[in-house]
Amino acid sequence: MVGGRREVLGFAAVGLLAYAADLALFTCLRGPAGLGPLTAKAVSFLAGCAVAYAGNALGTYRHTRAGGPRAYAVFFAVNIAGALVQLLCLTVSHYGLGLTSQRADTLSGAVIGMALATVLRFWGTRTLVFRVGRRERGRVGSWTG
């Protein structure tokens, strides 16, 4: 397995927290705040990225030396790439394969696309952002240690 169990679990926990922040903010911005769907999603996506970066920097990858604007910019780029993977899966399924039902869209974008995007994000976060090397792999841990 690439990455230790603690690293994977820490990354997953942070991802769930970031997803919850994204969803909650989107719902609030779209509903009570009355923003349009694209504006609300752009703002909630940025907030989710910030939550994910902070969680990974302070939790999962706290023993690495990454930090500063460069690390966040690379982290943001990795997350944009993940979002594009999800959109690509949806595009191929809906327009390329003609699977146009809501169930097919959900499966391709939110299940298959999310799974592939999560693998990309995990790889990008550990190798490009926090630069987990052979010597550091044993030190990467969960929130508890």
PDB file of C-alpha atoms in Angstrom:
ATOM      1  CA  MET A   1       0.000   0.000   0.000  1.00  0.00           C
ATOM      2  CA  VAL A   2       1.329   3.442  -0.901  1.00  0.00           C
ATOM      3  CA  GLY A   3       1.424   5.413   2.326  1.00  0.00           C
ATOM      4  CA  GLY A   4       0.835   3.930   5.717  1.00  0.00           C
ATOM      5  CA  ARG A   5      -2.529   3.146   7.199  1.00  0.00           C
ATOM      6  CA  ARG A   6      -2.342   6.190   9.485  1.00  0.00           C
ATOM      7  CA  GLU A   7      -1.525   8.449   6.547  1.00  0.00           C
ATOM      8  CA  VAL A   8      -4.436   7.156   4.486  1.00  0.00           C
ATOM      9  CA  LEU A   9      -6.870   7.393   7.413  1.00  0.00           C
ATOM     10  CA  GLY A  10      -5.658  10.890   8.297  1.00  0.00           C
ATOM     11  CA  PHE A  11      -5.991  12.003   4.681  1.00  0.00           C
ATOM     12  CA  ALA A  12      -9.499  10.502   4.485  1.00  0.00           C
ATOM     13  CA  ALA A  13     -10.608  12.142   7.736  1.00  0.00           C
ATOM     14  CA  VAL A  14      -9.367  15.537   6.569  1.00  0.00           C
ATOM     15  CA  GLY A  15     -11.060  15.001   3.195  1.00  0.00           C
ATOM     16  CA  LEU A  16     -14.396  14.241   4.859  1.00  0.00           C
ATOM     17  CA  LEU A  17     -14.101  17.356   7.005  1.00  0.00           C
ATOM     18  CA  ALA A  18     -13.267  19.483   3.946  1.00  0.00           C
ATOM     19  CA  TYR A  19     -16.183  17.961   2.031  1.00  0.00           C
ATOM     20  CA  ALA A  20     -18.545  18.754   4.919  1.00  0.00           C
ATOM     21  CA  ALA A  21     -17.295  22.359   5.031  1.00  0.00           C
ATOM     22  CA  ASP A  22     -17.701  22.699   1.252  1.00  0.00           C
ATOM     23  CA  LEU A  23     -21.221  21.251   1.309  1.00  0.00           C
ATOM     24  CA  ALA A  24     -22.388  23.283   4.320  1.00  0.00           C
ATOM     25  CA  LEU A  25     -21.050  26.552   2.929  1.00  0.00           C
ATOM     26  CA  PHE A  26     -22.448  25.867  -0.538  1.00  0.00           C
ATOM     27  CA  THR A  27     -25.871  25.136   0.941  1.00  0.00           C
ATOM     28  CA  CYS A  28     -25.775  28.325   3.013  1.00  0.00           C
ATOM     29  CA  LEU A  29     -24.528  30.517   0.172  1.00  0.00           C
ATOM     30  CA  ARG A  30     -26.989  29.037  -2.301  1.00  0.00           C
ATOM     31  CA  GLY A  31     -29.979  29.226   0.079  1.00  0.00           C
ATOM     32  CA  PRO A  32     -30.088  31.981   2.724  1.00  0.00           C
ATOM     33  CA  ALA A  33     -27.320  34.105   1.162  1.00  0.00           C
ATOM     34  CA  GLY A  34     -28.974  33.897  -2.271  1.00  0.00           C
ATOM     35  CA  LEU A  35     -25.810  33.580  -4.355  1.00  0.00           C
ATOM     36  CA  GLY A  36     -25.901  31.965  -7.790  1.00  0.00           C
ATOM     37  CA  PRO A  37     -24.827  28.332  -8.103  1.00  0.00           C
ATOM     38  CA  LEU A  38     -21.431  28.944  -9.716  1.00  0.00           C
ATOM     39  CA  THR A  39     -20.441  31.739  -7.325  1.00  0.00           C
ATOM     40  CA  ALA A  40     -21.578  29.693  -4.332  1.00  0.00           C
ATOM     41  CA  LYS A  41     -19.663  26.641  -5.552  1.00  0.00           C
ATOM     42  CA  ALA A  42     -16.495  28.619  -6.302  1.00  0.00           C
ATOM     43  CA  VAL A  43     -16.487  30.131  -2.793  1.00  0.00           C
ATOM     44  CA  SER A  44     -17.307  26.816  -1.092  1.00  0.00           C
ATOM     45  CA  PHE A  45     -14.617  25.019  -3.152  1.00  0.00           C
ATOM     46  CA  LEU A  46     -11.992  27.548  -2.012  1.00  0.00           C
ATOM     47  CA  ALA A  47     -13.119  27.158   1.599  1.00  0.00           C
ATOM     48  CA  GLY A  48     -12.996  23.359   1.296  1.00  0.00           C
ATOM     49  CA  CYS A  49      -9.456  23.592  -0.106  1.00  0.00           C
ATOM     50  CA  ALA A  50      -8.410  25.790   2.820  1.00  0.00           C
ATOM     51  CA  VAL A  51      -9.890  23.341   5.334  1.00  0.00           C
ATOM     52  CA  ALA A  52      -8.193  20.388   3.593  1.00  0.00           C
ATOM     53  CA  TYR A  53      -4.829  22.147   3.440  1.00  0.00           C
ATOM     54  CA  ALA A  54      -4.966  23.184   7.102  1.00  0.00           C
ATOM     55  CA  GLY A  55      -6.059  19.719   8.188  1.00  0.00           C
ATOM     56  CA  ASN A  56      -3.323  17.994   6.234  1.00  0.00           C
ATOM     57  CA  ALA A  57      -0.637  20.490   7.255  1.00  0.00           C
ATOM     58  CA  LEU A  58      -1.558  20.416  10.948  1.00  0.00           C
ATOM     59  CA  GLY A  59      -2.618  16.774  11.102  1.00  0.00           C
ATOM     60  CA  THR A  60      -1.732  14.136   8.558  1.00  0.00           C
ATOM     61  CA  TYR A  61       1.524  15.700   7.311  1.00  0.00           C
ATOM     62  CA  ARG A  62       2.495  17.744  10.373  1.00  0.00           C
ATOM     63  CA  HIS A  63       5.982  16.172  10.445  1.00  0.00           C
ATOM     64  CA  THR A  64       6.910  17.452   6.979  1.00  0.00           C
ATOM     65  CA  ARG A  65       8.407  20.831   6.199  1.00  0.00           C
ATOM     66  CA  ALA A  66       6.014  22.095   3.536  1.00  0.00           C
ATOM     67  CA  GLY A  67       4.413  25.451   4.086  1.00  0.00           C
ATOM     68  CA  GLY A  68       3.920  28.901   2.726  1.00  0.00           C
ATOM     69  CA  PRO A  69       2.265  30.212  -0.406  1.00  0.00           C
ATOM     70  CA  ARG A  70       4.009  27.779  -2.775  1.00  0.00           C
ATOM     71  CA  ALA A  71       2.748  24.713  -0.935  1.00  0.00           C
ATOM     72  CA  TYR A  72      -0.803  26.063  -0.839  1.00  0.00           C
ATOM     73  CA  ALA A  73      -0.667  26.990  -4.543  1.00  0.00           C
ATOM     74  CA  VAL A  74       0.457  23.462  -5.452  1.00  0.00           C
ATOM     75  CA  PHE A  75      -2.216  22.005  -3.144  1.00  0.00           C
ATOM     76  CA  PHE A  76      -4.848  24.159  -4.844  1.00  0.00           C
ATOM     77  CA  ALA A  77      -3.616  23.050  -8.291  1.00  0.00           C
ATOM     78  CA  VAL A  78      -3.817  19.386  -7.228  1.00  0.00           C
ATOM     79  CA  ASN A  79      -7.404  19.954  -6.078  1.00  0.00           C
ATOM     80  CA  ILE A  80      -8.304  21.671  -9.349  1.00  0.00           C
ATOM     81  CA  ALA A  81      -6.864  18.652 -11.190  1.00  0.00           C
ATOM     82  CA  GLY A  82      -9.042  16.391  -9.028  1.00  0.00           C
ATOM     83  CA  ALA A  83     -12.125  18.431  -9.883  1.00  0.00           C
ATOM     84  CA  LEU A  84     -11.263  18.159 -13.576  1.00  0.00           C
ATOM     85  CA  VAL A  85     -10.998  14.363 -13.261  1.00  0.00           C
ATOM     86  CA  GLN A  86     -14.528  14.301 -11.833  1.00  0.00           C
ATOM     87  CA  LEU A  87     -15.808  16.500 -14.654  1.00  0.00           C
ATOM     88  CA  LEU A  88     -14.032  14.337 -17.234  1.00  0.00           C
ATOM     89  CA  CYS A  89     -15.684  11.174 -15.888  1.00  0.00           C
ATOM     90  CA  LEU A  90     -19.077  12.865 -16.026  1.00  0.00           C
ATOM     91  CA  THR A  91     -18.436  14.213 -19.534  1.00  0.00           C
ATOM     92  CA  VAL A  92     -17.340  10.840 -20.918  1.00  0.00           C
ATOM     93  CA  SER A  93     -20.297   9.026 -19.371  1.00  0.00           C
ATOM     94  CA  HIS A  94     -22.978  11.590 -20.219  1.00  0.00           C
ATOM     95  CA  TYR A  95     -21.877  12.838 -23.630  1.00  0.00           C
ATOM     96  CA  GLY A  96     -19.519  10.112 -24.858  1.00  0.00           C
ATOM     97  CA  LEU A  97     -21.391   7.017 -23.757  1.00  0.00           C
ATOM     98  CA  GLY A  98     -24.881   8.529 -23.803  1.00  0.00           C
ATOM     99  CA  LEU A  99     -25.636   7.520 -20.204  1.00  0.00           C
ATOM    100  CA  THR A 100     -27.828  10.527 -19.400  1.00  0.00           C
ATOM    101  CA  SER A 101     -29.932   9.509 -16.400  1.00  0.00           C
ATOM    102  CA  GLN A 102     -29.465  11.253 -13.061  1.00  0.00           C
ATOM    103  CA  ARG A 103     -28.283   7.940 -11.599  1.00  0.00           C
ATOM    104  CA  ALA A 104     -25.630   7.558 -14.322  1.00  0.00           C
ATOM    105  CA  ASP A 105     -24.482  11.165 -13.804  1.00  0.00           C
ATOM    106  CA  THR A 106     -24.226  10.620 -10.050  1.00  0.00           C
ATOM    107  CA  LEU A 107     -22.360   7.345 -10.461  1.00  0.00           C
ATOM    108  CA  SER A 108     -19.886   8.716 -12.997  1.00  0.00           C
ATOM    109  CA  GLY A 109     -19.238  12.095 -11.381  1.00  0.00           C
ATOM    110  CA  ALA A 110     -19.744  11.579  -7.665  1.00  0.00           C
ATOM    111  CA  VAL A 111     -18.672   7.942  -7.277  1.00  0.00           C
ATOM    112  CA  ILE A 112     -16.224   6.911 -10.013  1.00  0.00           C
ATOM    113  CA  GLY A 113     -14.941  10.432 -10.589  1.00  0.00           C
ATOM    114  CA  MET A 114     -14.591  11.113  -6.857  1.00  0.00           C
ATOM    115  CA  ALA A 115     -12.706   7.838  -6.337  1.00  0.00           C
ATOM    116  CA  LEU A 116     -10.236   8.595  -9.139  1.00  0.00           C
ATOM    117  CA  ALA A 117      -9.896  12.223  -8.015  1.00  0.00           C
ATOM    118  CA  THR A 118      -9.197  11.111  -4.442  1.00  0.00           C
ATOM    119  CA  VAL A 119      -6.353   8.861  -5.626  1.00  0.00           C
ATOM    120  CA  LEU A 120      -4.918  11.785  -7.614  1.00  0.00           C
ATOM    121  CA  ARG A 121      -5.298  14.157  -4.664  1.00  0.00           C
ATOM    122  CA  PHE A 122      -3.652  11.699  -2.274  1.00  0.00           C
ATOM    123  CA  TRP A 123      -0.709  11.195  -4.615  1.00  0.00           C
ATOM    124  CA  GLY A 124      -0.380  14.916  -5.356  1.00  0.00           C
ATOM    125  CA  THR A 125      -0.696  15.969  -1.737  1.00  0.00           C
ATOM    126  CA  ARG A 126       1.914  13.536  -0.456  1.00  0.00           C
ATOM    127  CA  THR A 127       4.432  13.862  -3.296  1.00  0.00           C
ATOM    128  CA  LEU A 128       4.054  17.415  -4.626  1.00  0.00           C
ATOM    129  CA  VAL A 129       2.810  19.420  -1.648  1.00  0.00           C
ATOM    130  CA  PHE A 130       4.199  17.790   1.483  1.00  0.00           C
ATOM    131  CA  ARG A 131       6.933  15.876  -0.351  1.00  0.00           C
ATOM    132  CA  VAL A 132       6.823  12.729   1.725  1.00  0.00           C
ATOM    133  CA  GLY A 133      10.095  10.954   1.036  1.00  0.00           C
ATOM    134  CA  ARG A 134      11.386   7.581   2.076  1.00  0.00           C
ATOM    135  CA  ARG A 135      12.882   8.920   5.307  1.00  0.00           C
ATOM    136  CA  GLU A 136       9.685  10.793   6.273  1.00  0.00           C
ATOM    137  CA  ARG A 137       7.164   8.029   5.521  1.00  0.00           C
ATOM    138  CA  GLY A 138       7.547   6.486   8.954  1.00  0.00           C
ATOM    139  CA  ARG A 139       6.892   9.856  10.600  1.00  0.00           C
ATOM    140  CA  VAL A 140       3.643  10.688   8.823  1.00  0.00           C
ATOM    141  CA  GLY A 141       0.788   9.945  11.163  1.00  0.00           C
ATOM    142  CA  SER A 142      -2.777  10.514  12.106  1.00  0.00           C
ATOM    143  CA  TRP A 143      -4.134  13.309  14.268  1.00  0.00           C
ATOM    144  CA  THR A 144      -3.322  11.292  17.368  1.00  0.00           C
ATOM    145  CA  GLY A 145       0.179  10.597  16.632  1.00  0.00           C
TER     146      GLY A 145
END
